[in-house]
PDB file of C-alpha atoms in Angstrom:
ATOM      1  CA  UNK A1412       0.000   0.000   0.000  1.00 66.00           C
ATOM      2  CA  UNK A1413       1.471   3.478  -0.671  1.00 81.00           C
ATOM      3  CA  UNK A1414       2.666   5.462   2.134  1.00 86.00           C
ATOM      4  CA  UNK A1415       1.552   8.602   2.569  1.00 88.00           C
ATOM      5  CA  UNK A1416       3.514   9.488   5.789  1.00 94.00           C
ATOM      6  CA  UNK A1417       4.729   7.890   9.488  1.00 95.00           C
ATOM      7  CA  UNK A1418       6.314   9.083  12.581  1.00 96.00           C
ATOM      8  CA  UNK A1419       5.783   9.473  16.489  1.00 97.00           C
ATOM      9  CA  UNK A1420       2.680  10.847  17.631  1.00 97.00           C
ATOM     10  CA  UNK A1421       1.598  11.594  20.998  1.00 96.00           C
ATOM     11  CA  UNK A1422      -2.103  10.080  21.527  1.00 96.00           C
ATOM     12  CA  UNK A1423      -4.648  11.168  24.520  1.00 94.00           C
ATOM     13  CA  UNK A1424      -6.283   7.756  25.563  1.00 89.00           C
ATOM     14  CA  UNK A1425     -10.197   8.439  25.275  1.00 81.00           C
ATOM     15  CA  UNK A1426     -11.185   7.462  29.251  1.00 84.00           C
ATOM     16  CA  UNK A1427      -8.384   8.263  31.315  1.00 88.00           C
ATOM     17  CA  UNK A1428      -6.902  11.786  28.969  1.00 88.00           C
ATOM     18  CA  UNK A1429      -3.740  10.284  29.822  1.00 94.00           C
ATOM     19  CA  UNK A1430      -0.672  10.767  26.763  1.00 96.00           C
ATOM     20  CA  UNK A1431       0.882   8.133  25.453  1.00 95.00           C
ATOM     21  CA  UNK A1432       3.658   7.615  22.186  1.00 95.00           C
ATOM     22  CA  UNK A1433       2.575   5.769  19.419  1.00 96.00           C
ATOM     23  CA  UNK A1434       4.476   5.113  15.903  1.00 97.00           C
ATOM     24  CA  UNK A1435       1.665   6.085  13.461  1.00 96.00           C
ATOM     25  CA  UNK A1436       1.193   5.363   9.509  1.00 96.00           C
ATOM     26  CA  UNK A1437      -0.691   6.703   7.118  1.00 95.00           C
ATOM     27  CA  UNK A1438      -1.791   5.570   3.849  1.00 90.00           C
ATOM     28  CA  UNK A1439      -2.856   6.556   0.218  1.00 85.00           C
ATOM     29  CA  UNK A1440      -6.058   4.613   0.914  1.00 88.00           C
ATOM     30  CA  UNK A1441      -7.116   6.315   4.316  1.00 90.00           C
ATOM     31  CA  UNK A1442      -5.711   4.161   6.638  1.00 92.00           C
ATOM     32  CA  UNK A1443      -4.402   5.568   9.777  1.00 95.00           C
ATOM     33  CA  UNK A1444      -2.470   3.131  12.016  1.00 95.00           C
ATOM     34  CA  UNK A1445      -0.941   3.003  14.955  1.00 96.00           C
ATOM     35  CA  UNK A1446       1.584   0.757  16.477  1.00 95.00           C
ATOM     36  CA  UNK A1447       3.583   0.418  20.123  1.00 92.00           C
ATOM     37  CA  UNK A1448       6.752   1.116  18.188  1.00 91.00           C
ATOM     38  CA  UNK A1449       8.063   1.867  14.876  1.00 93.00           C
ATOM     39  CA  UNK A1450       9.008  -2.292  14.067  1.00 92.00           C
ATOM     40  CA  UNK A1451       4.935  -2.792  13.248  1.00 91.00           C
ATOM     41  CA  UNK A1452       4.466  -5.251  15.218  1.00 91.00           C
ATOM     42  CA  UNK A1453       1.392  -4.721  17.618  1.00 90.00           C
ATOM     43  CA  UNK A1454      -1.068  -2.720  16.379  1.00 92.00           C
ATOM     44  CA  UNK A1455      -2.820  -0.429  19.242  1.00 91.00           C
ATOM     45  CA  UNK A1456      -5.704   0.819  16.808  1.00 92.00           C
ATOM     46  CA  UNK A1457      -6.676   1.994  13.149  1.00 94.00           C
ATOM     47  CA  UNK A1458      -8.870   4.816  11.886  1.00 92.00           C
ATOM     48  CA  UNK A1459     -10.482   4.827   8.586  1.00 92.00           C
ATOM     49  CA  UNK A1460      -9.801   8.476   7.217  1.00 91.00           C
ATOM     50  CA  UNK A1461     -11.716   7.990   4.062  1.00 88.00           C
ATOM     51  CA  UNK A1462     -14.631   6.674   5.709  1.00 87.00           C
ATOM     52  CA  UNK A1463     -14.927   8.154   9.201  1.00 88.00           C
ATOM     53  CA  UNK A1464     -12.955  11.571   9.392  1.00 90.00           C
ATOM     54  CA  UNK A1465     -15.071  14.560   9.470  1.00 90.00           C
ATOM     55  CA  UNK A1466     -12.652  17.143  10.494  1.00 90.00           C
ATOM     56  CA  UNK A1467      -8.878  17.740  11.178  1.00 93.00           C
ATOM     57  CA  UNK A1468      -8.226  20.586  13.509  1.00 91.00           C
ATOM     58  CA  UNK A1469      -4.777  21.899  14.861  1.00 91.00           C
ATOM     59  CA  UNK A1470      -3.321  24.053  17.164  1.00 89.00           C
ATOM     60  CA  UNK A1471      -5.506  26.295  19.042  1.00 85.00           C
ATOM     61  CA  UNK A1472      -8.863  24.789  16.926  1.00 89.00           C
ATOM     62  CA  UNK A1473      -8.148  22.096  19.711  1.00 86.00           C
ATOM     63  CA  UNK A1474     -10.206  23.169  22.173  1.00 83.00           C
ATOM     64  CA  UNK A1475     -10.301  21.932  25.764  1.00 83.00           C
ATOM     65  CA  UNK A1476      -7.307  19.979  25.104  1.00 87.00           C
ATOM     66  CA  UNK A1477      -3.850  20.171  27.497  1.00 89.00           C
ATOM     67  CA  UNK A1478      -0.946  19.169  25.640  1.00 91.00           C
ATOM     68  CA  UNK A1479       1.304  16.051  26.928  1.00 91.00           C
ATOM     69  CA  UNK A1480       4.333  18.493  29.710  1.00 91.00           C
ATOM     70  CA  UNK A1481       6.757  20.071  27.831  1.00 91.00           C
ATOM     71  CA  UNK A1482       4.929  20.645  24.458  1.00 92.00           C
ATOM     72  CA  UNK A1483       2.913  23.403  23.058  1.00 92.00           C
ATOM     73  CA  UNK A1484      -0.928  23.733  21.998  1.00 93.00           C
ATOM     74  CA  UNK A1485       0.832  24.864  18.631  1.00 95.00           C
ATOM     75  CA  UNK A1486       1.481  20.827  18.123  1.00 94.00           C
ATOM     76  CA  UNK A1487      -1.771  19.576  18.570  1.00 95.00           C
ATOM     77  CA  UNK A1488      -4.074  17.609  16.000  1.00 94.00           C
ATOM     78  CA  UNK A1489      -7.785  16.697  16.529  1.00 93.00           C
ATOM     79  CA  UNK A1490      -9.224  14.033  13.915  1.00 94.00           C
ATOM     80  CA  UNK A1491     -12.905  14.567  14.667  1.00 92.00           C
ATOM     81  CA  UNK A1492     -14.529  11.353  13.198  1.00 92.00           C
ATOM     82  CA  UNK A1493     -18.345  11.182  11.765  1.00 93.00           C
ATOM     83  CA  UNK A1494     -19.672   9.250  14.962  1.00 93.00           C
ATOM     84  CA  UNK A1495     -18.627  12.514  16.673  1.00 89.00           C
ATOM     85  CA  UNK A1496     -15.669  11.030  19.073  1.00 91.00           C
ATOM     86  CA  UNK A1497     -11.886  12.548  18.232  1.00 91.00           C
ATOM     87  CA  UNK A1498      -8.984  11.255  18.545  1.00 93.00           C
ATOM     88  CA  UNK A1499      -6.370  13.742  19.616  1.00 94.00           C
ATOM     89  CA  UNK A1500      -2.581  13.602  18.746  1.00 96.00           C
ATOM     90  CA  UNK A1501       0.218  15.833  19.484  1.00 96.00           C
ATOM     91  CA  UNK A1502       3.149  16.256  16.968  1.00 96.00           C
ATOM     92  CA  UNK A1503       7.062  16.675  17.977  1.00 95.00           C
ATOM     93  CA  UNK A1504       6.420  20.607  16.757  1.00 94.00           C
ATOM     94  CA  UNK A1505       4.033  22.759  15.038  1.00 94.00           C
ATOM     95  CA  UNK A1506       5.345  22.113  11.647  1.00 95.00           C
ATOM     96  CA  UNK A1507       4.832  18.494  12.217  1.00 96.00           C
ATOM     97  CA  UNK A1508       1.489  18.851  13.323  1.00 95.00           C
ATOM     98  CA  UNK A1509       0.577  20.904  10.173  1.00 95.00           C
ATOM     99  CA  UNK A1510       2.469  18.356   8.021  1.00 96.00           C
ATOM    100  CA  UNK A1511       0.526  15.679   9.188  1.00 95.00           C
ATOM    101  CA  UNK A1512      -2.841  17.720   8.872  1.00 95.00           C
ATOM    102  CA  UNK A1513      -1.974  17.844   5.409  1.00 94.00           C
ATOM    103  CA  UNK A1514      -1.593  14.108   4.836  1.00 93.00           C
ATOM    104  CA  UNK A1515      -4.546  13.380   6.810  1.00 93.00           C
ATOM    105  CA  UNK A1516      -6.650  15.635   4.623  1.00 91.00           C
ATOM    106  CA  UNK A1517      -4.691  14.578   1.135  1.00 88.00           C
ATOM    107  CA  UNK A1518      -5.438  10.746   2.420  1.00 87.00           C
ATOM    108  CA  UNK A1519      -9.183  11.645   2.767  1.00 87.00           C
ATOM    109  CA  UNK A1520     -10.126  13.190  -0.396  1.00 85.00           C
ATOM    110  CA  UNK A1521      -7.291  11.600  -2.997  1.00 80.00           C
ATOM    111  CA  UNK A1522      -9.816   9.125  -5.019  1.00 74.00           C
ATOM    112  CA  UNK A1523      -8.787   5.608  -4.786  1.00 66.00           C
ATOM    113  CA  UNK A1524      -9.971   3.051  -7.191  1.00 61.00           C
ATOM    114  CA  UNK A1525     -11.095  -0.921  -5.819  1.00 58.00           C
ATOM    115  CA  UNK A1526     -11.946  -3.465  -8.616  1.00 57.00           C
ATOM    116  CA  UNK A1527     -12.048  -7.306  -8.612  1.00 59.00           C
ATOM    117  CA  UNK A1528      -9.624  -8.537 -11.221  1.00 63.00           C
ATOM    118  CA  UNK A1529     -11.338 -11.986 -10.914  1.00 66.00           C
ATOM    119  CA  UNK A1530     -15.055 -10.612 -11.770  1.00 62.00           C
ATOM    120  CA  UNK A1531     -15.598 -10.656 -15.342  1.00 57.00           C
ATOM    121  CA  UNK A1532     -19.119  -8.585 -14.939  1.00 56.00           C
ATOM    122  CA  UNK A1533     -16.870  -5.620 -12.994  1.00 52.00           C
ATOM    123  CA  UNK A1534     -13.698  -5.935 -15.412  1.00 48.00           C
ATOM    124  CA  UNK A1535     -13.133  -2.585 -16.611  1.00 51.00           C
ATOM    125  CA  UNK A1536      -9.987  -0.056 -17.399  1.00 50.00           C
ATOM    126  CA  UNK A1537      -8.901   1.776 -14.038  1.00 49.00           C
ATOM    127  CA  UNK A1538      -8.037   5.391 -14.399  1.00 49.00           C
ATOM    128  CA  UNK A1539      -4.889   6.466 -12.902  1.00 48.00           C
ATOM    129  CA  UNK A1540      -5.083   9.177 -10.405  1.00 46.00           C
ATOM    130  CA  UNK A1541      -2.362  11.930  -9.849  1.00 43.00           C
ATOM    131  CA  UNK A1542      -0.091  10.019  -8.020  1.00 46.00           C
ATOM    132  CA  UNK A1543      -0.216   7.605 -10.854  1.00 44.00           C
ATOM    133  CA  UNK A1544      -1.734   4.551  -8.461  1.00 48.00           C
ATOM    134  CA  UNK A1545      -4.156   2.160  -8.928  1.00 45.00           C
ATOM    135  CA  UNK A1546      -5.459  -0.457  -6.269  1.00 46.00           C
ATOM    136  CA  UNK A1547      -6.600  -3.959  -6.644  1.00 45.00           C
ATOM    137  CA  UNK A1548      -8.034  -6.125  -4.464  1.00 43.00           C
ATOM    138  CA  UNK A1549      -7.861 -10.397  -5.183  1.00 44.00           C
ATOM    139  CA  UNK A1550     -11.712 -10.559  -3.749  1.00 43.00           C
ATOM    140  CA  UNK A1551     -13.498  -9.918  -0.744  1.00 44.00           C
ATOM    141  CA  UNK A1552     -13.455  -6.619   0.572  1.00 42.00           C
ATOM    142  CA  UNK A1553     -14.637  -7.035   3.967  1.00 43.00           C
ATOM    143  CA  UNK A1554     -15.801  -4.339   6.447  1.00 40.00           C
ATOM    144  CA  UNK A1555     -14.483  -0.897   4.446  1.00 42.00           C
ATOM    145  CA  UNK A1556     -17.052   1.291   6.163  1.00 40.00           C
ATOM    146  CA  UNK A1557     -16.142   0.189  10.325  1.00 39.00           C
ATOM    147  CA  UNK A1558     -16.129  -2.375  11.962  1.00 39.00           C
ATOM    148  CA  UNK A1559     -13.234  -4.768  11.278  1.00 39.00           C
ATOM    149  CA  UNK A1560     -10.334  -4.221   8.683  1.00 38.00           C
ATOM    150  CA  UNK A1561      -9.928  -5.058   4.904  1.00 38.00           C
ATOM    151  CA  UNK A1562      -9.993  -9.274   4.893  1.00 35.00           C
ATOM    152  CA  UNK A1563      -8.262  -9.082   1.549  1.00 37.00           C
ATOM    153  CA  UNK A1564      -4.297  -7.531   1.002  1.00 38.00           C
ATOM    154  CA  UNK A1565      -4.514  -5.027  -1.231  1.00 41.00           C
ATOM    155  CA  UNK A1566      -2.100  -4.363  -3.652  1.00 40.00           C
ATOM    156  CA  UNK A1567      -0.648  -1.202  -5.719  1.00 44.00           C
ATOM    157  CA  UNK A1568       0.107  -1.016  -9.625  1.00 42.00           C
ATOM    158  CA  UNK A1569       2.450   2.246  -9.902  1.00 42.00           C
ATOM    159  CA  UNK A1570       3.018   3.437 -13.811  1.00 39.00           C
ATOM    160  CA  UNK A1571       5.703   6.210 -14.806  1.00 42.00           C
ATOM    161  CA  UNK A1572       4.683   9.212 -16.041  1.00 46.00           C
ATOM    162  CA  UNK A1573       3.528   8.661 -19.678  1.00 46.00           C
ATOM    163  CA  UNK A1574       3.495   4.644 -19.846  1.00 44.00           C
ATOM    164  CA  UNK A1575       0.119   3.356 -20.700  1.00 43.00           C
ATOM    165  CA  UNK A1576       0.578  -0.108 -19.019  1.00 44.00           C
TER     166      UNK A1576
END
């Protein structure tokens, strides 16, 4: 899947407010993950930009929020999600947290095109968006909309500039 950006986030837990580090990664197709630690290993949770992010807020458009000791309101990120909870993050520094803002938002509204290889009735050409991807899933797509993860891998065809592959 093509990477759209990843780094160390501070997240607020949802009961207790308390902050805690996570290794986060973001894909082309929405997918917002984050880990314990930057090897990938144990995954602590996944939002589905795409799908379920209303909003991305930063700095002081986080309201009501105290930033982890030692860092500044400028660094904070609100994802407010359609179901009306938010997650909130906190960056390593106000660039950072804009940076990522930007991802989050190009993740949500960059069009990404699903199609069953295997399904002669769906078979058609896939247009190429502008970051010259196309995605293709080997069957079943599983829960996209909440409520469980993609049960099929999905894969990414990148062309150069020009070729008509």
């Amino acid at each position: 899947m093509a990477l759209v950006k990843s780094g160390w986030l501070w997240r607020q837990s949802s009961i207790l407010r308390r902050w805690k580090r996570n290794w986060f990664v973001l894909y082309l197709d929405g997918s917002l993950v984050y880990y314990h630690d930057e090897t990938q290993r144990d995954m602590d949770g996944r939002i589905h930009i795409k799908y379920s992010c209303r909003d991305v807020r930063t700095g002081r458009e986080c309201r009501d929020v105290q930033p982890p000791e030692g860092k500044s309101r400028e660094c904070l990120l609100t994802v407010v999600l359609r179901d009306g909870s938010k997650t909130t993050l906190c960056a390593e520094s106000e660039d950072d947290a804009i940076a990522w803002k930007m991802a989050v938002l190009e993740a949500k509204s960059t069009p990404v095109h699903v199609y069953d290889p295997y399904d002669d009735d769906y078979y058609q050409t896939v247009p190429i968006d502008s970051h010259q991807t196309a995605y293709i899933s080997s069957g079943h797509y599983g829960h996209q909309y909440g409520g469980g993860s993609f049960s099929s891998s999905l894969c990414a065809i990148w062309c150069p500039p020009g070729d008509t592959q």
